Short mmCIF file of C-alpha atoms in Angstrom, two decimals:
data_model
loop_
_atom_site.label_atom_id
_atom_site.label_comp_id
_atom_site.label_asym_id
_atom_site.label_seq_id
_atom_site.Cartn_x
_atom_site.Cartn_y
_atom_site.Cartn_z
CA UNK G 1 -0.01 0.10 -0.14
CA UNK G 2 1.04 3.49 -0.77
CA UNK G 3 -0.32 6.97 -0.02
CA UNK G 4 0.17 10.59 -1.49
CA UNK G 5 0.27 13.16 1.15
CA UNK G 6 0.79 16.91 1.27
CA UNK G 7 2.86 18.89 3.51
CA UNK G 8 4.75 22.01 3.51
CA UNK G 9 3.11 22.90 -0.07
CA UNK G 10 4.69 19.69 -1.65
CA UNK G 11 3.37 16.20 -2.29
CA UNK G 12 5.07 12.95 -1.46
CA UNK G 13 4.39 9.41 -2.79
CA UNK G 14 5.22 7.30 0.34
CA UNK G 15 5.26 3.60 1.49
CA UNK G 16 5.77 2.13 5.02
CA UNK G 17 9.52 2.39 5.97
CA UNK G 18 10.21 5.47 3.73
CA UNK G 19 12.54 8.13 5.06
CA UNK G 20 11.47 11.80 3.97
CA UNK G 21 13.04 15.10 4.53
CA UNK G 22 9.90 17.58 4.50
CA UNK G 23 9.56 21.19 5.44
CA UNK G 24 10.10 21.71 9.21
CA UNK G 25 7.30 20.58 11.37
CA UNK G 26 6.81 21.18 15.03
CA UNK G 27 7.97 17.96 16.69
CA UNK G 28 10.99 16.63 18.57
CA UNK G 29 13.09 13.66 17.54
CA UNK G 30 11.44 10.54 18.76
CA UNK G 31 7.94 11.79 18.62
CA UNK G 32 5.20 10.19 16.28
CA UNK G 33 3.26 12.49 14.16
CA UNK G 34 0.28 12.14 11.72
CA UNK G 35 -0.14 13.71 8.12
CA UNK G 36 -3.66 14.06 7.75
CA UNK G 37 -3.64 15.69 4.22
CA UNK G 38 -3.67 12.56 2.17
CA UNK G 39 -4.67 13.07 -1.51
CA UNK G 40 -4.40 9.43 -2.49
CA UNK G 41 -4.44 5.92 -0.98
CA UNK G 42 -3.25 3.44 -3.46
CA UNK G 43 -3.30 -0.66 -3.26
CA UNK G 44 -5.73 -3.17 -4.14
CA UNK G 45 -8.65 -0.81 -3.75
CA UNK G 46 -7.14 2.81 -4.55
CA UNK G 47 -9.18 5.77 -3.25
CA UNK G 48 -8.51 9.22 -4.84
CA UNK G 49 -9.62 12.25 -2.47
CA UNK G 50 -11.65 15.12 -3.46
CA UNK G 51 -9.22 16.78 -2.81
CA UNK G 52 -8.55 14.75 0.33
CA UNK G 53 -9.30 11.14 1.38
CA UNK G 54 -11.66 11.47 4.42
CA UNK G 55 -10.39 9.47 7.50
CA UNK G 56 -6.93 8.61 5.83
CA UNK G 57 -3.74 9.61 7.29
CA UNK G 58 0.01 8.56 7.24
CA UNK G 59 1.99 8.26 10.62
CA UNK G 60 5.65 8.92 10.87
CA UNK G 61 8.32 8.84 13.47
CA UNK G 62 10.53 12.00 13.63
CA UNK G 63 14.19 11.25 13.28
CA UNK G 64 15.66 14.60 13.68
CA UNK G 65 15.50 18.23 12.93
CA UNK G 66 17.93 19.11 10.11
CA UNK G 67 18.96 21.79 7.65
CA UNK G 68 19.51 21.40 3.83
CA UNK G 69 22.82 22.25 2.26
CA UNK G 70 23.80 25.75 1.34
CA UNK G 71 22.27 26.85 -2.06
CA UNK G 72 24.81 27.68 -4.69
CA UNK G 73 23.54 30.83 -6.39
CA UNK G 74 24.95 31.84 -9.87
CA UNK G 75 25.00 35.39 -10.71
CA UNK G 76 25.17 36.53 -14.38
CA UNK G 77 26.66 39.92 -14.94
CA UNK G 78 26.41 41.59 -18.42
CA UNK G 79 29.89 42.41 -20.02
CA UNK G 80 31.50 41.06 -16.87
CA UNK G 81 32.60 37.71 -15.49
CA UNK G 82 29.85 35.54 -14.06
CA UNK G 83 30.29 34.70 -10.30
CA UNK G 84 29.59 31.76 -8.26
CA UNK G 85 29.00 32.18 -4.50
CA UNK G 86 27.35 30.51 -1.74
CA UNK G 87 23.85 32.00 -0.93
CA UNK G 88 23.51 32.51 2.93
CA UNK G 89 20.29 30.31 3.41
CA UNK G 90 19.91 26.63 4.71
CA UNK G 91 16.39 25.44 4.49
CA UNK G 92 14.97 24.07 7.74
CA UNK G 93 13.95 20.27 7.36
CA UNK G 94 12.51 17.56 9.38
CA UNK G 95 13.72 13.99 8.76
CA UNK G 96 10.79 11.44 9.23
CA UNK G 97 10.36 7.70 8.83
CA UNK G 98 6.94 6.60 7.64
CA UNK G 99 5.68 3.91 10.15
CA UNK G 100 1.98 3.27 9.07
CA UNK G 101 -0.61 4.19 6.40
CA UNK G 102 -4.25 4.49 7.76
CA UNK G 103 -6.95 4.24 4.84
CA UNK G 104 -9.52 5.23 7.34
CA UNK G 105 -10.07 5.93 11.05
CA UNK G 106 -7.27 8.57 11.38
CA UNK G 107 -9.39 10.82 13.45
CA UNK G 108 -9.71 8.44 16.29
CA UNK G 109 -5.94 7.56 16.66
CA UNK G 110 -5.01 10.60 19.16
CA UNK G 111 -1.62 10.94 17.42
CA UNK G 112 -0.33 14.65 17.35
CA UNK G 113 -0.77 15.99 13.82
CA UNK G 114 2.10 17.06 11.75
CA UNK G 115 1.93 21.06 11.73
CA UNK G 116 4.29 22.70 9.55
CA UNK G 117 3.96 26.33 10.98
CA UNK G 118 5.52 25.74 14.36
CA UNK G 119 8.82 27.04 15.24
CA UNK G 120 11.60 24.54 16.47
CA UNK G 121 14.69 25.79 17.95
CA UNK G 122 17.25 23.49 19.40
CA UNK G 123 14.73 20.74 18.87
CA UNK G 124 12.36 22.25 21.19
CA UNK G 125 9.02 23.73 20.44
CA UNK G 126 8.72 27.59 20.80
CA UNK G 127 5.05 28.82 20.92
CA UNK G 128 4.68 31.80 18.61
CA UNK G 129 3.96 34.86 20.66
CA UNK G 130 0.41 36.12 20.41
CA UNK G 131 0.13 39.45 18.37
CA UNK G 132 -0.43 42.19 20.72
CA UNK G 133 -3.89 43.61 20.06
CA UNK G 134 -4.21 47.08 18.54
CA UNK G 135 -4.92 49.80 20.83
CA UNK G 136 -8.64 50.85 20.55
CA UNK G 137 -9.04 54.26 18.90
CA UNK G 138 -10.15 56.84 21.34
CA UNK G 139 -13.49 58.01 20.54
CA UNK G 140 -13.68 61.56 19.44
CA UNK G 141 -15.38 64.04 21.77
CA UNK G 142 -16.92 66.48 19.52
CA UNK G 143 -18.16 69.05 22.35
CA UNK G 144 -20.33 71.86 21.42
CA UNK G 145 -20.27 73.91 18.35
CA UNK G 146 -19.21 77.64 18.33
CA UNK G 147 -21.93 79.89 19.20
CA UNK G 148 -21.56 82.22 16.37
CA UNK G 149 -22.16 80.02 13.51
CA UNK G 150 -24.53 81.47 10.83
CA UNK G 151 -27.03 79.96 8.34
CA UNK G 152 -25.88 82.30 5.57
CA UNK G 153 -23.65 85.05 5.06
CA UNK G 154 -24.45 88.60 6.57
CA UNK G 155 -25.64 91.21 3.86
CA UNK G 156 -25.50 88.39 1.32
CA UNK G 157 -21.55 88.39 1.00
CA UNK G 158 -19.00 86.58 3.00
CA UNK G 159 -15.43 87.45 3.36
CA UNK G 160 -12.73 86.03 1.27
CA UNK G 161 -11.69 83.14 3.56
CA UNK G 162 -9.04 82.02 0.97
CA UNK G 163 -6.80 84.69 2.53
CA UNK G 164 -6.42 82.18 5.50
CA UNK G 165 -3.30 79.93 5.19
CA UNK G 166 -3.95 76.56 3.70
CA UNK G 167 -7.51 77.51 2.84
CA UNK G 168 -8.72 76.85 -0.81
CA UNK G 169 -11.92 76.51 -2.43
CA UNK G 170 -12.66 73.15 -0.86
CA UNK G 171 -12.03 74.34 2.58
CA UNK G 172 -14.07 77.43 1.89
CA UNK G 173 -17.00 75.35 0.99
CA UNK G 174 -16.65 73.29 3.99
CA UNK G 175 -16.39 76.36 6.13
CA UNK G 176 -19.63 77.80 4.71
CA UNK G 177 -21.53 74.39 5.09
CA UNK G 178 -20.47 74.45 8.67
CA UNK G 179 -21.69 78.28 9.18
CA UNK G 180 -18.56 80.18 8.64
CA UNK G 181 -18.62 82.98 6.40
CA UNK G 182 -16.63 86.07 8.27
CA UNK G 183 -13.25 86.53 9.55
CA UNK G 184 -14.85 87.95 12.94
CA UNK G 185 -16.56 84.62 13.45
CA UNK G 186 -13.12 82.60 13.46
CA UNK G 187 -11.45 85.47 15.58
CA UNK G 188 -13.99 85.05 18.25
CA UNK G 189 -13.38 81.13 18.59
CA UNK G 190 -12.11 79.82 21.88
CA UNK G 191 -9.99 76.79 22.50
CA UNK G 192 -13.09 74.58 22.63
CA UNK G 193 -14.39 76.09 19.47
CA UNK G 194 -11.05 75.29 17.54
CA UNK G 195 -10.96 71.61 18.66
CA UNK G 196 -14.70 71.42 17.41
CA UNK G 197 -13.92 73.01 14.23
CA UNK G 198 -10.83 71.04 13.54
CA UNK G 199 -12.87 67.92 13.80
CA UNK G 200 -15.55 68.88 11.73
CA UNK G 201 -13.34 70.40 8.95
CA UNK G 202 -10.61 67.54 9.00
CA UNK G 203 -8.04 70.29 9.46
CA UNK G 204 -6.11 69.39 12.61
CA UNK G 205 -3.24 72.02 13.71
CA UNK G 206 -4.71 74.58 11.24
CA UNK G 207 -7.62 76.22 12.78
CA UNK G 208 -5.72 77.74 15.69
CA UNK G 209 -3.47 79.64 13.37
CA UNK G 210 -6.63 80.90 11.46
CA UNK G 211 -7.79 82.66 14.60
CA UNK G 212 -4.93 84.92 14.79
CA UNK G 213 -4.99 85.46 11.10
CA UNK G 214 -8.87 86.10 11.09
CA UNK G 215 -8.42 88.66 13.85
CA UNK G 216 -5.85 90.72 11.89
CA UNK G 217 -8.01 90.60 8.79
CA UNK G 218 -11.28 91.48 10.70
CA UNK G 219 -9.54 94.53 12.16
CA UNK G 220 -8.19 95.69 8.77
CA UNK G 221 -11.64 95.23 7.28
CA UNK G 222 -13.04 97.71 9.95
#
């Protein structure tokens, strides 16, 4: 009997007694692990999974945690000599020996599943540290709107708010929608009013500067 199993993104055709080098799994030497992703079980009555064979598994004994040989990396340089160098990478692998192929009943064996995402250091399992929870966003406190907001410009004509630093046509439109049409309105705002308007306009750090500018412009207008 043989089986086709999948682990570490690769497929292996195995029989009892086969020794495999698979992508590193979280297990120590001497442990028995069970590969539950079986794509096919062959023999007198072959079964092909769709995509996996339900209840089938391959059990194996972990022989050792090893590393593959260093990869030789060839680099081709145009109009220069090509070079050969050793790439500084050795793939982490697990050496296992297949001990049994189970065509069914794998879910009742109680054998540890072969998990390839664990981190093994010095042949000891290191649990991955849980990700720190993202701090919750502080809820914005809107406060009260300035008391001097208007429904429309006085005398049908507002001041040229584009004279304020960083204020363009879009921001003027936002100011007007919020009920701001004149320099003297902005000049009269308190710190609480500034905080409220910065939040409403999406202009953090700007409104406070407008207050001083608007005060000068309102005085010049008089």
